[in-house]
GROMACS .gro file of C-alpha atoms in nm:
model
  124
    1UNK     CA    1  -6.524  -4.808   1.498
    2UNK     CA    2  -6.405  -4.643   1.184
    3UNK     CA    3  -6.414  -4.308   1.361
    4UNK     CA    4  -6.189  -4.446   1.637
    5UNK     CA    5  -5.943  -4.582   1.384
    6UNK     CA    6  -5.946  -4.249   1.203
    7UNK     CA    7  -5.873  -4.067   1.530
    8UNK     CA    8  -5.587  -4.306   1.599
    9UNK     CA    9  -5.444  -4.249   1.251
   10UNK     CA   10  -5.482  -3.872   1.296
   11UNK     CA   11  -5.306  -3.893   1.633
   12UNK     CA   12  -5.030  -4.106   1.483
   13UNK     CA   13  -5.004  -3.864   1.191
   14UNK     CA   14  -4.971  -3.573   1.432
   15UNK     CA   15  -4.699  -3.753   1.629
   16UNK     CA   16  -4.520  -3.852   1.307
   17UNK     CA   17  -4.555  -3.501   1.167
   18UNK     CA   18  -4.427  -3.352   1.493
   19UNK     CA   19  -4.136  -3.599   1.498
   20UNK     CA   20  -4.061  -3.533   1.132
   21UNK     CA   21  -4.068  -3.156   1.186
   22UNK     CA   22  -3.846  -3.191   1.489
   23UNK     CA   23  -3.600  -3.406   1.289
   24UNK     CA   24  -3.609  -3.166   0.995
   25UNK     CA   25  -3.542  -2.870   1.224
   26UNK     CA   26  -3.260  -3.056   1.398
   27UNK     CA   27  -3.090  -3.172   1.076
   28UNK     CA   28  -3.145  -2.841   0.897
   29UNK     CA   29  -2.999  -2.660   1.196
   30UNK     CA   30  -2.690  -2.883   1.193
   31UNK     CA   31  -2.656  -2.855   0.813
   32UNK     CA   32  -2.702  -2.479   0.823
   33UNK     CA   33  -2.436  -2.443   1.095
   34UNK     CA   34  -2.193  -2.661   0.900
   35UNK     CA   35  -2.256  -2.470   0.577
   36UNK     CA   36  -2.232  -2.135   0.755
   37UNK     CA   37  -1.899  -2.234   0.913
   38UNK     CA   38  -1.773  -2.351   0.575
   39UNK     CA   39  -1.884  -2.024   0.412
   40UNK     CA   40  -1.716  -1.822   0.686
   41UNK     CA   41  -1.391  -2.020   0.653
   42UNK     CA   42  -1.388  -1.984   0.275
   43UNK     CA   43  -1.467  -1.613   0.294
   44UNK     CA   44  -1.187  -1.558   0.546
   45UNK     CA   45  -0.949  -1.760   0.329
   46UNK     CA   46  -1.048  -1.560   0.020
   47UNK     CA   47  -0.996  -1.225   0.190
   48UNK     CA   48  -0.670  -1.340   0.348
   49UNK     CA   49  -0.542  -1.431   0.001
   50UNK     CA   50  -0.669  -1.102  -0.140
   51UNK     CA   51  -0.504  -0.901   0.138
   52UNK     CA   52  -0.179  -1.091   0.093
   53UNK     CA   53  -0.188  -1.029  -0.283
   54UNK     CA   54  -0.270  -0.662  -0.230
   55UNK     CA   55   0.017  -0.626   0.017
   56UNK     CA   56   0.261  -0.778  -0.233
   57UNK     CA   57   0.135  -0.548  -0.508
   58UNK     CA   58   0.162  -0.247  -0.279
   59UNK     CA   59   0.520  -0.335  -0.183
   60UNK     CA   60   0.615  -0.380  -0.550
   61UNK     CA   61   0.450  -0.046  -0.630
   62UNK     CA   62   0.640   0.133  -0.351
   63UNK     CA   63   0.971  -0.022  -0.460
   64UNK     CA   64   0.898   0.085  -0.819
   65UNK     CA   65   0.818   0.440  -0.709
   66UNK     CA   66   1.134   0.458  -0.499
   67UNK     CA   67   1.345   0.332  -0.788
   68UNK     CA   68   1.194   0.583  -1.031
   69UNK     CA   69   1.226   0.862  -0.774
   70UNK     CA   70   1.591   0.781  -0.703
   71UNK     CA   71   1.676   0.759  -1.071
   72UNK     CA   72   1.508   1.091  -1.145
   73UNK     CA   73   1.645   1.255  -0.829
   74UNK     CA   74   2.001   1.139  -0.895
   75UNK     CA   75   1.982   1.264  -1.253
   76UNK     CA   76   1.848   1.596  -1.128
   77UNK     CA   77   2.123   1.631  -0.865
   78UNK     CA   78   2.389   1.537  -1.120
   79UNK     CA   79   2.264   1.793  -1.373
   80UNK     CA   80   2.230   2.054  -1.099
   81UNK     CA   81   2.587   1.990  -0.991
   82UNK     CA   82   2.706   2.024  -1.350
   83UNK     CA   83   2.521   2.354  -1.388
   84UNK     CA   84   2.670   2.478  -1.061
   85UNK     CA   85   3.024   2.406  -1.176
   86UNK     CA   86   2.956   2.556  -1.518
   87UNK     CA   87   2.831   2.873  -1.353
   88UNK     CA   88   3.130   2.886  -1.121
   89UNK     CA   89   3.365   2.832  -1.413
   90UNK     CA   90   3.210   3.118  -1.604
   91UNK     CA   91   3.222   3.344  -1.300
   92UNK     CA   92   3.582   3.253  -1.220
   93UNK     CA   93   3.690   3.402  -1.554
   94UNK     CA   94   3.613   3.748  -1.416
   95UNK     CA   95   3.890   3.943  -1.252
   96UNK     CA   96   3.907   3.909  -0.875
   97UNK     CA   97   3.846   4.282  -0.833
   98UNK     CA   98   3.516   4.257  -1.024
   99UNK     CA   99   3.409   3.953  -0.822
  100UNK     CA  100   3.492   4.124  -0.494
  101UNK     CA  101   3.303   4.434  -0.602
  102UNK     CA  102   2.981   4.237  -0.654
  103UNK     CA  103   2.885   4.073  -0.321
  104UNK     CA  104   2.638   3.826  -0.471
  105UNK     CA  105   2.897   3.676  -0.703
  106UNK     CA  106   3.160   3.670  -0.429
  107UNK     CA  107   2.926   3.498  -0.184
  108UNK     CA  108   2.810   3.248  -0.446
  109UNK     CA  109   3.160   3.142  -0.540
  110UNK     CA  110   3.301   3.134  -0.187
  111UNK     CA  111   3.007   2.968  -0.014
  112UNK     CA  112   2.980   2.666  -0.246
  113UNK     CA  113   3.344   2.610  -0.321
  114UNK     CA  114   3.583   2.360  -0.172
  115UNK     CA  115   3.876   2.551  -0.317
  116UNK     CA  116   3.950   2.919  -0.287
  117UNK     CA  117   3.997   3.096  -0.618
  118UNK     CA  118   4.157   3.407  -0.483
  119UNK     CA  119   4.475   3.487  -0.302
  120UNK     CA  120   4.462   3.673   0.027
  121UNK     CA  121   4.567   3.993  -0.143
  122UNK     CA  122   4.267   3.984  -0.375
  123UNK     CA  123   4.006   3.962  -0.092
  124UNK     CA  124   3.862   4.259   0.092
   0.00000   0.00000   0.00000
């Protein structure tokens, strides 16, 4: 009789163990899916925030570069314009005959000038 009771207990243990394993698998599966979804949502949220922050930093960097470039470029153009007028002023001191005799000087003064330095009689 004790062997029969032992077999019944073993059978019950097997059923209970099977049921417990089935419940553990079921609840672990649900928990794992919930945790995985939470991890995925948090990871997406983190990278979305990082991308947004990186985009803002990139835009600020581009605006900064444009501002520096424009400031430097405008200073360069201004100084270049000053040098151009200084050169023209120095060259305009020469007699018109000398300027007309040297084609490079004549072309330089006439091509970049809004005013004509010479009268019609001085040109060739």
